PDB file of C-alpha atoms in Angstrom:
ATOM      1  CA  ALA A 279     -12.137 -11.808  -5.383  1.00 79.00           C
ATOM      2  CA  GLN A 280     -10.969  -9.981  -2.297  1.00 85.00           C
ATOM      3  CA  SER A 281     -12.221  -6.602  -1.185  1.00 91.00           C
ATOM      4  CA  VAL A 282     -11.723  -4.291   1.831  1.00 95.00           C
ATOM      5  CA  ALA A 283     -14.099  -1.579   2.889  1.00 96.00           C
ATOM      6  CA  GLN A 284     -13.239   1.421   5.202  1.00 96.00           C
ATOM      7  CA  PRO A 285     -16.570   3.162   5.799  1.00 96.00           C
ATOM      8  CA  GLU A 286     -15.242   6.135   7.057  1.00 96.00           C
ATOM      9  CA  ASP A 287     -13.325   8.709   5.103  1.00 95.00           C
ATOM     10  CA  GLN A 288     -12.094  10.592   8.207  1.00 97.00           C
ATOM     11  CA  VAL A 289     -12.278  10.053  11.965  1.00 98.00           C
ATOM     12  CA  ASN A 290     -11.939  12.836  14.451  1.00 98.00           C
ATOM     13  CA  VAL A 291     -10.834  12.206  17.972  1.00 98.00           C
ATOM     14  CA  ALA A 292      -9.422  14.310  20.814  1.00 98.00           C
ATOM     15  CA  GLU A 293      -6.017  13.555  22.273  1.00 97.00           C
ATOM     16  CA  GLY A 294      -6.106  11.196  25.048  1.00 97.00           C
ATOM     17  CA  ASN A 295      -9.298   9.609  23.912  1.00 97.00           C
ATOM     18  CA  PRO A 296      -9.660   6.059  22.555  1.00 97.00           C
ATOM     19  CA  LEU A 297      -9.744   5.751  18.720  1.00 97.00           C
ATOM     20  CA  THR A 298     -11.181   3.116  16.300  1.00 97.00           C
ATOM     21  CA  VAL A 299     -10.648   2.961  12.595  1.00 98.00           C
ATOM     22  CA  LYS A 300     -13.096   0.583  11.032  1.00 98.00           C
ATOM     23  CA  CYS A 301     -12.431  -2.135   8.341  1.00 98.00           C
ATOM     24  CA  THR A 302     -14.410  -4.915   6.944  1.00 97.00           C
ATOM     25  CA  TYR A 303     -13.232  -7.317   4.420  1.00 96.00           C
ATOM     26  CA  SER A 304     -14.284  -9.941   1.890  1.00 93.00           C
ATOM     27  CA  VAL A 305     -12.371 -13.036   0.802  1.00 89.00           C
ATOM     28  CA  SER A 306     -13.249 -16.535  -0.507  1.00 86.00           C
ATOM     29  CA  GLY A 307     -11.343 -18.358   2.175  1.00 85.00           C
ATOM     30  CA  ASN A 308      -9.408 -17.260   5.140  1.00 86.00           C
ATOM     31  CA  PRO A 309      -7.721 -13.901   5.348  1.00 89.00           C
ATOM     32  CA  TYR A 310      -4.442 -12.427   6.206  1.00 91.00           C
ATOM     33  CA  LEU A 311      -5.243  -8.985   7.340  1.00 94.00           C
ATOM     34  CA  PHE A 312      -2.899  -5.807   7.590  1.00 95.00           C
ATOM     35  CA  TRP A 313      -2.932  -2.179   8.780  1.00 97.00           C
ATOM     36  CA  TYR A 314      -0.634   0.286   7.075  1.00 97.00           C
ATOM     37  CA  VAL A 315      -0.234   4.129   8.103  1.00 97.00           C
ATOM     38  CA  GLN A 316       0.902   6.947   5.743  1.00 96.00           C
ATOM     39  CA  TYR A 317       2.167  10.163   7.055  1.00 94.00           C
ATOM     40  CA  PRO A 318       2.107  13.305   4.786  1.00 90.00           C
ATOM     41  CA  ASN A 319       4.575  12.927   1.750  1.00 87.00           C
ATOM     42  CA  ARG A 320       5.685   9.470   2.883  1.00 91.00           C
ATOM     43  CA  GLY A 321       5.218   5.991   1.911  1.00 92.00           C
ATOM     44  CA  LEU A 322       3.010   3.489   3.657  1.00 94.00           C
ATOM     45  CA  GLN A 323       4.404   1.911   6.773  1.00 94.00           C
ATOM     46  CA  PHE A 324       3.451  -1.484   8.160  1.00 94.00           C
ATOM     47  CA  LEU A 325       1.596  -1.281  11.540  1.00 96.00           C
ATOM     48  CA  LEU A 326       0.353  -4.652  12.367  1.00 95.00           C
ATOM     49  CA  LYS A 327      -1.023  -7.985  10.747  1.00 94.00           C
ATOM     50  CA  TYR A 328      -3.285 -10.822  11.582  1.00 94.00           C
ATOM     51  CA  ILE A 329      -2.114 -14.130  10.164  1.00 89.00           C
ATOM     52  CA  THR A 330      -3.300 -16.863  12.572  1.00 86.00           C
ATOM     53  CA  GLY A 331      -3.781 -17.282  16.392  1.00 87.00           C
ATOM     54  CA  ASP A 332      -5.008 -14.808  18.819  1.00 90.00           C
ATOM     55  CA  ASN A 333      -7.676 -12.424  17.385  1.00 92.00           C
ATOM     56  CA  LEU A 334      -6.259  -9.476  19.213  1.00 95.00           C
ATOM     57  CA  VAL A 335      -3.223  -8.279  17.464  1.00 95.00           C
ATOM     58  CA  LYS A 336      -0.744  -5.821  18.986  1.00 95.00           C
ATOM     59  CA  GLY A 337       1.420  -3.522  16.553  1.00 94.00           C
ATOM     60  CA  SER A 338       3.585  -0.411  16.419  1.00 91.00           C
ATOM     61  CA  TYR A 339       3.061   2.748  18.281  1.00 92.00           C
ATOM     62  CA  GLY A 340       0.456   1.284  20.698  1.00 95.00           C
ATOM     63  CA  PHE A 341      -2.065   0.368  17.950  1.00 97.00           C
ATOM     64  CA  GLU A 342      -4.005  -3.026  18.278  1.00 97.00           C
ATOM     65  CA  ALA A 343      -6.581  -4.653  15.996  1.00 97.00           C
ATOM     66  CA  GLU A 344      -9.158  -7.306  16.583  1.00 95.00           C
ATOM     67  CA  PHE A 345      -9.982  -9.947  13.909  1.00 96.00           C
ATOM     68  CA  ASN A 346     -13.660 -10.981  14.077  1.00 96.00           C
ATOM     69  CA  LYS A 347     -14.348 -13.680  11.602  1.00 93.00           C
ATOM     70  CA  SER A 348     -18.033 -13.632  12.059  1.00 94.00           C
ATOM     71  CA  GLN A 349     -18.367 -10.072  11.314  1.00 95.00           C
ATOM     72  CA  THR A 350     -15.515 -10.119   8.954  1.00 96.00           C
ATOM     73  CA  SER A 351     -14.050  -7.066  10.461  1.00 97.00           C
ATOM     74  CA  PHE A 352     -10.478  -6.011  11.514  1.00 98.00           C
ATOM     75  CA  HIS A 353     -10.852  -2.652  13.360  1.00 98.00           C
ATOM     76  CA  LEU A 354      -7.807  -0.700  14.234  1.00 98.00           C
ATOM     77  CA  LYS A 355      -7.870   0.553  17.866  1.00 98.00           C
ATOM     78  CA  LYS A 356      -5.617   2.585  20.191  1.00 97.00           C
ATOM     79  CA  PRO A 357      -6.409   3.297  23.938  1.00 96.00           C
ATOM     80  CA  SER A 358      -5.263   6.769  24.064  1.00 97.00           C
ATOM     81  CA  ALA A 359      -4.629   8.846  20.693  1.00 97.00           C
ATOM     82  CA  LEU A 360      -1.819  11.231  20.177  1.00 97.00           C
ATOM     83  CA  VAL A 361      -1.618  14.335  17.990  1.00 97.00           C
ATOM     84  CA  SER A 362       1.261  12.462  16.215  1.00 96.00           C
ATOM     85  CA  ASP A 363      -1.096   9.613  15.199  1.00 97.00           C
ATOM     86  CA  SER A 364      -2.710  11.926  12.819  1.00 97.00           C
ATOM     87  CA  ALA A 365      -2.363  10.312   9.419  1.00 97.00           C
ATOM     88  CA  LEU A 366      -4.018   8.275   6.738  1.00 97.00           C
ATOM     89  CA  TYR A 367      -4.572   4.635   7.660  1.00 98.00           C
ATOM     90  CA  PHE A 368      -5.049   1.681   5.246  1.00 97.00           C
ATOM     91  CA  CYS A 369      -6.601  -1.688   5.948  1.00 97.00           C
ATOM     92  CA  ALA A 370      -5.515  -4.565   3.441  1.00 94.00           C
ATOM     93  CA  VAL A 371      -6.396  -8.271   2.820  1.00 92.00           C
ATOM     94  CA  ARG A 372      -4.787 -11.077   1.311  1.00 87.00           C
ATOM     95  CA  GLU A 373      -6.452 -14.486   0.805  1.00 82.00           C
ATOM     96  CA  VAL A 374      -4.572 -17.401   2.429  1.00 76.00           C
ATOM     97  CA  ASN A 375      -3.288 -19.877  -0.120  1.00 70.00           C
ATOM     98  CA  SER A 376      -4.178 -17.493  -2.903  1.00 66.00           C
ATOM     99  CA  GLY A 377      -0.987 -18.248  -4.537  1.00 65.00           C
ATOM    100  CA  TYR A 378      -0.108 -14.616  -4.947  1.00 66.00           C
ATOM    101  CA  SER A 379       1.229 -12.148  -2.622  1.00 65.00           C
ATOM    102  CA  THR A 380      -0.809  -9.221  -3.711  1.00 78.00           C
ATOM    103  CA  LEU A 381      -2.656  -7.167  -1.119  1.00 86.00           C
ATOM    104  CA  THR A 382      -5.994  -5.477  -1.803  1.00 89.00           C
ATOM    105  CA  PHE A 383      -6.304  -2.089   0.021  1.00 92.00           C
ATOM    106  CA  GLY A 384      -9.113  -0.063   1.353  1.00 94.00           C
ATOM    107  CA  LYS A 385      -9.612   3.544   0.212  1.00 93.00           C
ATOM    108  CA  GLY A 386      -7.942   4.758   3.472  1.00 95.00           C
ATOM    109  CA  THR A 387      -9.195   6.606   6.575  1.00 97.00           C
ATOM    110  CA  MET A 388      -7.798   9.997   7.493  1.00 97.00           C
ATOM    111  CA  LEU A 389      -7.411  10.147  11.405  1.00 97.00           C
ATOM    112  CA  LEU A 390      -7.246  13.500  12.882  1.00 97.00           C
ATOM    113  CA  VAL A 391      -6.324  13.864  16.400  1.00 97.00           C
ATOM    114  CA  SER A 392      -6.887  17.380  17.965  1.00 97.00           C
ATOM    115  CA  PRO A 393      -4.906  18.606  20.871  1.00 95.00           C
TER     116      PRO A 393
ATOM    117  CA  ASP B 293      18.264  -2.890   5.773  1.00 62.00           C
ATOM    118  CA  ALA B 294      18.042   0.058   3.447  1.00 79.00           C
ATOM    119  CA  GLY B 295      14.344  -0.685   2.525  1.00 94.00           C
ATOM    120  CA  VAL B 296      12.692  -0.247  -0.849  1.00 96.00           C
ATOM    121  CA  ILE B 297      14.583   2.491  -2.714  1.00 97.00           C
ATOM    122  CA  GLN B 298      12.831   4.612  -5.217  1.00 97.00           C
ATOM    123  CA  SER B 299      14.008   7.398  -7.575  1.00 97.00           C
ATOM    124  CA  PRO B 300      13.430  10.041  -8.422  1.00 97.00           C
ATOM    125  CA  ARG B 301      11.512  11.219  -5.372  1.00 96.00           C
ATOM    126  CA  HIS B 302      10.004  14.093  -7.280  1.00 96.00           C
ATOM    127  CA  GLU B 303       9.684  14.856 -10.992  1.00 96.00           C
ATOM    128  CA  VAL B 304       7.983  17.429 -12.939  1.00 97.00           C
ATOM    129  CA  THR B 305       7.829  16.866 -16.554  1.00 97.00           C
ATOM    130  CA  GLU B 306       6.016  18.357 -19.748  1.00 97.00           C
ATOM    131  CA  MET B 307       3.163  16.387 -21.455  1.00 97.00           C
ATOM    132  CA  GLY B 308       4.559  14.018 -24.056  1.00 97.00           C
ATOM    133  CA  GLN B 309       7.896  13.423 -22.446  1.00 97.00           C
ATOM    134  CA  GLU B 310       8.977   9.993 -21.450  1.00 97.00           C
ATOM    135  CA  VAL B 311       9.189   9.395 -17.605  1.00 98.00           C
ATOM    136  CA  THR B 312      11.155   6.385 -16.050  1.00 98.00           C
ATOM    137  CA  LEU B 313      10.738   5.562 -12.428  1.00 98.00           C
ATOM    138  CA  ARG B 314      13.174   3.205 -10.744  1.00 98.00           C
ATOM    139  CA  CYS B 315      12.961   0.715  -8.003  1.00 98.00           C
ATOM    140  CA  LYS B 316      15.469  -1.387  -5.755  1.00 98.00           C
ATOM    141  CA  PRO B 317      13.512  -3.957  -3.684  1.00 97.00           C
ATOM    142  CA  ILE B 318      14.576  -5.159  -0.401  1.00 95.00           C
ATOM    143  CA  SER B 319      17.466  -7.908  -0.768  1.00 94.00           C
ATOM    144  CA  GLY B 320      16.107 -11.241  -0.612  1.00 92.00           C
ATOM    145  CA  HIS B 321      12.578 -10.124  -1.748  1.00 93.00           C
ATOM    146  CA  ASN B 322      11.407 -11.764  -4.781  1.00 90.00           C
ATOM    147  CA  SER B 323       8.012 -10.222  -5.279  1.00 92.00           C
ATOM    148  CA  LEU B 324       7.854  -6.696  -6.466  1.00 95.00           C
ATOM    149  CA  PHE B 325       4.801  -4.408  -6.808  1.00 95.00           C
ATOM    150  CA  TRP B 326       4.041  -1.013  -8.516  1.00 97.00           C
ATOM    151  CA  TYR B 327       1.127   1.033  -6.959  1.00 96.00           C
ATOM    152  CA  ARG B 328      -0.074   4.279  -8.042  1.00 96.00           C
ATOM    153  CA  GLN B 329      -1.883   6.552  -5.433  1.00 95.00           C
ATOM    154  CA  THR B 330      -4.216   9.567  -6.531  1.00 93.00           C
ATOM    155  CA  MET B 331      -6.953  11.465  -4.549  1.00 88.00           C
ATOM    156  CA  MET B 332      -9.596  10.128  -6.832  1.00 88.00           C
ATOM    157  CA  ARG B 333      -8.732   6.454  -7.058  1.00 88.00           C
ATOM    158  CA  GLY B 334      -6.743   5.736  -3.966  1.00 88.00           C
ATOM    159  CA  LEU B 335      -4.018   2.940  -4.045  1.00 91.00           C
ATOM    160  CA  GLU B 336      -4.042   0.981  -7.313  1.00 91.00           C
ATOM    161  CA  LEU B 337      -2.092  -1.944  -8.003  1.00 92.00           C
ATOM    162  CA  LEU B 338      -0.560  -1.409 -11.456  1.00 96.00           C
ATOM    163  CA  ILE B 339       1.753  -4.625 -11.777  1.00 95.00           C
ATOM    164  CA  TYR B 340       3.178  -7.502  -9.797  1.00 92.00           C
ATOM    165  CA  PHE B 341       6.363  -9.345 -10.591  1.00 94.00           C
ATOM    166  CA  ASN B 342       7.404 -12.590  -8.926  1.00 91.00           C
ATOM    167  CA  ASN B 343      11.020 -13.803  -9.460  1.00 92.00           C
ATOM    168  CA  ASN B 344      11.396 -11.105 -12.030  1.00 94.00           C
ATOM    169  CA  VAL B 345       8.535 -12.244 -14.170  1.00 94.00           C
ATOM    170  CA  PRO B 346       5.262 -10.280 -14.547  1.00 93.00           C
ATOM    171  CA  ILE B 347       2.478 -12.122 -12.927  1.00 90.00           C
ATOM    172  CA  ASP B 348      -0.266  -9.770 -13.129  1.00 89.00           C
ATOM    173  CA  ASP B 349      -0.224  -6.452 -15.252  1.00 91.00           C
ATOM    174  CA  SER B 350      -4.119  -6.057 -15.425  1.00 89.00           C
ATOM    175  CA  GLY B 351      -3.769  -2.813 -13.478  1.00 90.00           C
ATOM    176  CA  MET B 352      -1.642  -1.107 -16.021  1.00 94.00           C
ATOM    177  CA  PRO B 353      -3.872   1.798 -17.339  1.00 87.00           C
ATOM    178  CA  GLU B 354      -2.868   1.640 -21.015  1.00 85.00           C
ATOM    179  CA  ASP B 355      -0.191   0.879 -23.559  1.00 91.00           C
ATOM    180  CA  ARG B 356       1.752   4.157 -22.446  1.00 95.00           C
ATOM    181  CA  PHE B 357       2.715   2.347 -19.319  1.00 97.00           C
ATOM    182  CA  SER B 358       5.350  -0.420 -19.256  1.00 97.00           C
ATOM    183  CA  ALA B 359       7.270  -2.049 -16.568  1.00 97.00           C
ATOM    184  CA  LYS B 360      10.355  -4.362 -16.487  1.00 97.00           C
ATOM    185  CA  MET B 361      12.421  -6.143 -13.918  1.00 97.00           C
ATOM    186  CA  PRO B 362      15.769  -7.121 -15.716  1.00 96.00           C
ATOM    187  CA  ASN B 363      17.161  -8.658 -12.404  1.00 95.00           C
ATOM    188  CA  ALA B 364      16.067  -9.378  -8.767  1.00 94.00           C
ATOM    189  CA  SER B 365      17.450  -5.978  -7.578  1.00 95.00           C
ATOM    190  CA  PHE B 366      15.971  -3.454 -10.158  1.00 96.00           C
ATOM    191  CA  SER B 367      12.768  -2.437 -11.762  1.00 98.00           C
ATOM    192  CA  THR B 368      11.438   0.326 -13.829  1.00 98.00           C
ATOM    193  CA  LEU B 369       8.298   1.800 -14.596  1.00 98.00           C
ATOM    194  CA  LYS B 370       8.086   3.845 -17.803  1.00 98.00           C
ATOM    195  CA  ILE B 371       5.349   6.179 -19.081  1.00 97.00           C
ATOM    196  CA  GLN B 372       5.580   7.228 -22.717  1.00 96.00           C
ATOM    197  CA  PRO B 373       4.337   9.501 -23.785  1.00 96.00           C
ATOM    198  CA  SER B 374       3.396  11.247 -20.300  1.00 96.00           C
ATOM    199  CA  GLU B 375      -0.073  12.939 -19.862  1.00 96.00           C
ATOM    200  CA  PRO B 376      -1.356  15.282 -17.161  1.00 96.00           C
ATOM    201  CA  ARG B 377      -3.718  12.681 -15.886  1.00 95.00           C
ATOM    202  CA  ASP B 378      -0.637  10.498 -15.032  1.00 96.00           C
ATOM    203  CA  SER B 379       0.282  12.847 -12.197  1.00 97.00           C
ATOM    204  CA  ALA B 380       0.334  10.819  -9.050  1.00 97.00           C
ATOM    205  CA  VAL B 381       2.467   9.273  -6.426  1.00 97.00           C
ATOM    206  CA  TYR B 382       3.987   5.836  -7.580  1.00 98.00           C
ATOM    207  CA  PHE B 383       5.018   3.384  -5.027  1.00 97.00           C
ATOM    208  CA  CYS B 384       7.082   0.391  -5.394  1.00 97.00           C
ATOM    209  CA  ALA B 385       6.782  -2.274  -2.739  1.00 95.00           C
ATOM    210  CA  SER B 386       8.526  -5.755  -2.102  1.00 94.00           C
ATOM    211  CA  THR B 387       8.033  -9.007  -0.252  1.00 91.00           C
ATOM    212  CA  ARG B 388       9.277 -12.659  -0.091  1.00 86.00           C
ATOM    213  CA  THR B 389       6.953 -14.872  -2.075  1.00 72.00           C
ATOM    214  CA  ASP B 390       6.264 -16.872   1.283  1.00 70.00           C
ATOM    215  CA  GLY B 391       6.171 -13.624   3.289  1.00 67.00           C
ATOM    216  CA  ASN B 392       3.099 -11.739   4.292  1.00 77.00           C
ATOM    217  CA  THR B 393       4.271  -8.185   4.975  1.00 88.00           C
ATOM    218  CA  ILE B 394       4.720  -5.983   1.895  1.00 91.00           C
ATOM    219  CA  TYR B 395       7.253  -3.121   2.448  1.00 93.00           C
ATOM    220  CA  PHE B 396       6.833   0.146   0.627  1.00 95.00           C
ATOM    221  CA  GLY B 397       9.189   2.707  -0.803  1.00 96.00           C
ATOM    222  CA  GLU B 398       8.926   6.515  -0.132  1.00 95.00           C
ATOM    223  CA  GLY B 399       7.293   7.111  -3.534  1.00 96.00           C
ATOM    224  CA  SER B 400       7.936   8.954  -6.591  1.00 97.00           C
ATOM    225  CA  TRP B 401       5.853  11.950  -6.730  1.00 96.00           C
ATOM    226  CA  LEU B 402       5.173  12.759 -10.526  1.00 97.00           C
ATOM    227  CA  THR B 403       3.704  15.820 -11.946  1.00 97.00           C
ATOM    228  CA  VAL B 404       2.953  16.137 -15.567  1.00 97.00           C
ATOM    229  CA  VAL B 405       2.270  19.690 -16.820  1.00 97.00           C
TER     230      VAL B 405
END
C-alpha cells in the first residue's frame, strides 16, 4: 500500500521569505512523486513531479522539490514566497510499476503568505 | 487542449433527488478518475477507469453511487437518492495509462439540502 503524510495543516510565511511545505511518503518499491496546488474554488493544478534522475525537481511558478530517498521525503520549496502563492498544496505518490495509474494524495497543507 | 471538462460546475438539489455529474477527459487519455473532496476527509478516490472499464471502485461509498464510462470521451457519476452528507466537490481527472501526470477538471460543487 502507498501513503503520503503532510504533517502541517497550515504553513505561514511572510512575502519574500523562503517557504517549505513538507511531505513524506511510503511505498513498497520506488515512487513517482507529485505536487499539486489548489486555488480557492478551483481544481487541482499540477506543479511538478519526480520520476527519475536529478533529485532536485523544478516546476511551475518558481517552485522546486527535493527527493530524499533515505528520508522518504519530497518537500516543496520556494526561495521567495509571493502572496499569490497562498493556496492548498497536495503531495501525491504512485508506486513505480504498480500497474495502476492512481495517485494517493496527502491531506493537503494550506499555505498562507502574508504581505 | 481544453483540459478535463466537468458539468455542472455547481448544483444544489433536494435530498432524495437524483444527481448526475458529467466528465469529458482529455482527448487521448485512457484512464479516468472520480475524486470527492470534503473538509473532513480531504481528497478521496471514488473510482478509476482504464480503457472505459472500471478497475477499482472500492472508494465508492455505497450503492447510491454509480459511475459509468460508455466511451473514451465521456463518464458520469450518479447519486440516487442524494443525501445531505453527499455535499462535496467532485473532481474528474484523466491521464494516459503510461503517463504519470493526472490532470484534474475544475470540479462539480454539489450541495444537497
